[in-house]
C-alpha positions as CSV (number, residue, x, y, z in Angstrom):
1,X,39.2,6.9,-16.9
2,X,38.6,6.2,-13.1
3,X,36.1,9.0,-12.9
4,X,34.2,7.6,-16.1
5,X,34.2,3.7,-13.9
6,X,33.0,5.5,-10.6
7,X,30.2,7.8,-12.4
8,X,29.3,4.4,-14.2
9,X,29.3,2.8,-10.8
10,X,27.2,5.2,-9.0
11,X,24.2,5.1,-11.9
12,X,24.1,1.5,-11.7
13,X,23.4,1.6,-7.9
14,X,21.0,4.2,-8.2
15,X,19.2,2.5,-10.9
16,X,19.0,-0.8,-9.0
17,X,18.2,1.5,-5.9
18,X,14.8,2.4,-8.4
19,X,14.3,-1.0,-9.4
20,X,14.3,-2.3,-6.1
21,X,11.8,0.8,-5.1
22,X,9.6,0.0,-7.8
23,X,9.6,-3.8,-7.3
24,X,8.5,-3.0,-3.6
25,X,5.4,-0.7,-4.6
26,X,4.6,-3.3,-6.7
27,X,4.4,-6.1,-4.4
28,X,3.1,-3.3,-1.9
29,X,0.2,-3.2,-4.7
30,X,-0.1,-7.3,-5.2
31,X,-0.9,-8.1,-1.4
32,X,-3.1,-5.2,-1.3
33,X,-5.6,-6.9,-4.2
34,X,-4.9,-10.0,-2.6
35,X,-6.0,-9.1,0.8
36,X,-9.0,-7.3,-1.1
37,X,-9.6,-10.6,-3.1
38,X,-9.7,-12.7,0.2
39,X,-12.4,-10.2,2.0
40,X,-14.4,-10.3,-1.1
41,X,-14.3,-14.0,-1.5
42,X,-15.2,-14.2,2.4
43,X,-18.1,-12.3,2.3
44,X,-19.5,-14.0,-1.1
45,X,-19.6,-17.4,1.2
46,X,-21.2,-15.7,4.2
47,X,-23.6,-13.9,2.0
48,X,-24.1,-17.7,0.7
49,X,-24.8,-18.9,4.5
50,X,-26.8,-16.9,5.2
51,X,-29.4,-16.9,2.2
52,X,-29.1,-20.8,2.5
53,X,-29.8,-20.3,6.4
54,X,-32.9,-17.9,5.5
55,X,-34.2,-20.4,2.7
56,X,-34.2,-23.1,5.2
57,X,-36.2,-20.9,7.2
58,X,-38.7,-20.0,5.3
59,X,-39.1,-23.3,3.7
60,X,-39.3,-24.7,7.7
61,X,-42.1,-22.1,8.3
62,X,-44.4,-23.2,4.9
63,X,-44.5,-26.7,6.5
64,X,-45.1,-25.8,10.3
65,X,-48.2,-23.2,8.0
66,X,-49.1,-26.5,5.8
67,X,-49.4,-29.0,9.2
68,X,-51.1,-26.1,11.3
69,X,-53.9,-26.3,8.1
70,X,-53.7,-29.8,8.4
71,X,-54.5,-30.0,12.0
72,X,-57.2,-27.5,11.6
73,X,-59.1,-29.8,9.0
């Protein structure tokens, strides 16, 4: 009877020992995508930044090109 308990005892640490394994690789897993998530979302607004800066840019440098033509006339 006691050996039966102890045996019984024994898999029920070694399965929360697995559990606890697992539920580590997991959240191991989850801040992995996360940090990937945050990167990604970081370099979708400097992507954004700079394709705003370079429209302002060009749009600057059609009216500097429209008021040089201007000048000229």
């Amino acid at each position: 009877m006691k050996d039966e308990e102890l045996k019984q005892e024994k898999k029920k640490k070694k399965k929360s020992k697995v559990k606890k394994a697992k539920k580590g690789k997991k959240n191991k897993k989850k801040k992995k995508t996360k940090q990937k998530n945050k990167a990604k979302k970081k370099a979708k607004k400097e992507a954004k930044k700079e394709a705003k800066k370079k429209a302002a840019k060009k749009k600057k440098s059609k009216k500097n090109k429209k008021s040089k033509k201007n000048k000229k006339k």
